[in-house]
CSV table of C-alpha atoms in Angstrom, one decimal:
chain,number,residue,atom,x,y,z
A,20,MET,CA,-130.2,123.7,7.1
A,21,ARG,CA,-128.8,122.8,3.6
A,22,VAL,CA,-129.5,119.2,2.6
A,23,ALA,CA,-127.6,116.6,-0.2
A,24,ASP,CA,-130.8,115.6,-1.4
A,25,PRO,CA,-134.1,117.3,-0.1
A,26,MET,CA,-136.3,114.5,-1.5
A,27,LEU,CA,-134.2,111.9,0.6
A,28,ALA,CA,-134.6,114.2,3.6
A,29,ASP,CA,-138.3,114.5,3.3
A,30,ARG,CA,-138.9,110.8,3.0
A,31,LEU,CA,-136.2,110.1,5.8
A,32,ARG,CA,-138.5,113.0,8.0
A,33,ALA,CA,-141.7,111.1,7.3
A,34,ALA,CA,-140.5,107.7,8.2
A,35,ALA,CA,-137.9,108.6,11.3
A,36,ALA,CA,-140.7,107.5,13.9
A,37,ALA,CA,-141.5,104.2,12.1
A,38,LEU,CA,-137.5,103.1,12.0
A,39,CYS,CA,-135.7,101.4,15.2
A,40,TRP,CA,-133.4,104.2,16.6
A,41,ARG,CA,-130.5,102.8,19.0
A,42,GLN,CA,-127.8,103.6,20.8
A,43,ASN,CA,-124.4,102.0,21.7
A,44,LEU,CA,-125.1,100.0,25.0
A,45,THR,CA,-121.4,100.8,26.0
A,46,TYR,CA,-122.0,104.4,26.3
A,47,THR,CA,-123.7,105.9,29.7
A,48,ASP,CA,-123.0,109.4,29.7
A,49,GLN,CA,-127.2,110.4,29.5
A,50,ALA,CA,-126.6,114.0,28.0
A,51,PHE,CA,-125.2,112.4,25.2
A,52,LEU,CA,-127.4,109.6,24.9
A,53,ALA,CA,-130.2,112.1,24.7
A,54,ARG,CA,-128.5,113.9,21.4
A,55,TYR,CA,-127.5,110.7,19.7
A,56,ARG,CA,-128.8,107.7,18.0
A,57,TYR,CA,-128.3,105.8,15.0
A,58,CYS,CA,-130.9,103.0,13.2
A,59,GLU,CA,-129.6,99.7,11.5
A,60,LEU,CA,-131.1,99.3,8.1
A,61,VAL,CA,-128.8,96.4,7.1
A,62,GLY,CA,-126.5,94.7,9.5
A,63,PRO,CA,-126.3,91.9,12.3
A,64,THR,CA,-129.2,93.7,14.2
A,65,GLY,CA,-130.8,95.8,11.1
A,66,HIS,CA,-134.0,95.6,9.1
A,67,ALA,CA,-132.2,93.3,6.3
A,68,ARG,CA,-129.6,90.9,8.3
A,69,ASP,CA,-126.2,90.9,7.5
A,70,HIS,CA,-123.3,90.0,9.4
A,71,GLU,CA,-120.3,91.5,7.0
A,72,HIS,CA,-121.3,94.9,6.4
A,73,ALA,CA,-123.9,97.6,8.2
A,74,MET,CA,-125.7,100.5,6.9
A,75,GLY,CA,-128.0,102.7,8.5
A,76,LEU,CA,-128.2,106.2,9.6
A,77,LEU,CA,-126.6,108.3,11.9
A,78,TYR,CA,-128.4,111.5,13.7
A,79,LEU,CA,-126.5,114.0,16.2
A,80,ALA,CA,-128.9,116.6,17.6
A,81,PRO,CA,-127.7,120.6,17.6
A,82,HIS,CA,-124.8,121.4,19.9
A,83,THR,CA,-124.0,117.7,20.3
A,84,THR,CA,-120.2,116.1,20.3
A,85,TYR,CA,-119.5,112.6,20.0
A,86,PRO,CA,-116.5,112.3,21.4
A,87,ALA,CA,-113.6,110.6,20.3
A,88,HIS,CA,-114.3,106.6,19.9
A,89,ALA,CA,-112.8,104.0,17.7
A,90,HIS,CA,-113.6,100.7,16.6
A,91,PRO,CA,-112.4,97.5,14.5
A,92,ALA,CA,-114.8,98.1,11.6
A,93,SER,CA,-113.9,100.8,9.3
A,94,GLU,CA,-116.6,103.1,8.2
A,95,SER,CA,-117.9,105.3,5.5
A,96,TYR,CA,-120.3,108.0,6.3
A,97,HIS,CA,-122.3,110.0,3.7
A,98,VAL,CA,-123.3,113.5,5.2
A,99,LEU,CA,-126.9,114.6,4.5
A,100,THR,CA,-126.8,117.8,6.2
A,101,ASP,CA,-124.4,121.2,6.7
A,102,GLY,CA,-123.4,122.0,10.0
A,103,SER,CA,-121.2,119.6,11.3
A,104,GLN,CA,-117.5,119.0,12.0
A,105,TRP,CA,-115.4,116.0,12.2
A,106,SER,CA,-112.0,115.2,13.2
A,107,ALA,CA,-109.7,112.0,13.0
A,108,ALA,CA,-106.3,110.9,14.1
A,109,GLY,CA,-105.4,113.9,16.1
A,110,SER,CA,-106.6,116.4,12.8
A,111,PRO,CA,-108.0,119.9,13.8
A,112,TRP,CA,-111.9,120.1,13.4
A,113,GLN,CA,-112.7,120.6,9.8
A,114,ASP,CA,-116.3,121.8,8.4
A,115,ARG,CA,-118.4,119.2,6.5
A,116,ARG,CA,-121.3,120.1,4.2
A,117,ALA,CA,-124.0,118.2,2.5
A,118,GLY,CA,-122.9,115.4,-0.3
A,119,GLU,CA,-119.3,114.9,1.4
A,120,ARG,CA,-117.7,111.5,2.0
A,121,ILE,CA,-115.9,110.4,5.1
A,122,VAL,CA,-113.9,107.7,5.9
A,123,HIS,CA,-112.7,106.3,8.8
A,124,GLY,CA,-110.2,102.9,8.6
A,125,SER,CA,-110.3,100.1,11.1
A,126,ASN,CA,-109.3,101.6,15.1
A,127,VAL,CA,-109.1,105.2,14.0
A,128,ILE,CA,-109.9,107.5,16.5
A,129,HIS,CA,-112.2,110.1,15.5
A,130,ALA,CA,-115.1,112.5,16.7
A,131,MET,CA,-117.8,114.4,15.5
A,132,ARG,CA,-119.6,117.6,16.8
A,133,THR,CA,-122.8,119.8,15.4
A,134,THR,CA,-123.2,123.4,15.7
A,135,ARG,CA,-126.6,125.0,15.2
A,136,SER,CA,-127.8,122.2,13.1
A,137,ALA,CA,-128.6,118.4,13.7
A,138,LEU,CA,-126.3,116.1,11.6
A,139,LEU,CA,-128.0,113.1,9.6
A,140,ALA,CA,-125.4,110.8,7.7
A,141,ILE,CA,-125.7,107.9,5.8
A,142,TYR,CA,-123.2,105.0,7.5
A,143,VAL,CA,-121.6,101.8,6.0
A,144,TRP,CA,-119.4,99.7,8.1
A,145,GLY,CA,-117.1,96.9,7.1
A,146,GLY,CA,-114.9,94.5,8.9
A,147,ASP,CA,-115.3,93.5,12.4
A,148,LEU,CA,-118.8,94.1,13.4
A,149,THR,CA,-118.8,92.3,16.6
A,150,ARG,CA,-117.4,94.7,18.8
A,151,PRO,CA,-118.8,98.3,19.4
A,152,ALA,CA,-117.0,101.6,19.2
A,153,THR,CA,-114.8,102.2,22.6
A,154,LEU,CA,-115.2,106.3,23.7
A,155,LEU,CA,-111.7,107.8,24.4
A,156,SER,CA,-112.5,110.6,26.1
């Protein structure tokens, strides 16, 4: 698996156990929950508190689909690993590589999935952080 910044990836692996990993409390599919987590570093519940922005890490295990969902907050992802596919606003799945930036506007329906490799991405949210994502499928 190729990573955007091997030194950053090594440091994140070393710190992973000490980070506070969470899941969206509105999601109920236990099989999905076992394969998905995020760590809010900055934000309303993050290590550094901010009520206007959130930033953290998203992790999806190999062979996992994050179903179509939407949320009021706009978001930007910086993909750290190869091997994920993304779809937005009904577009076909697109392969994404380490180092790419992906942007979703407020309430844009989007989904992501992994193949043989896990996905690790940095996310930044802005706007309405009070309402969580809603799964649509």
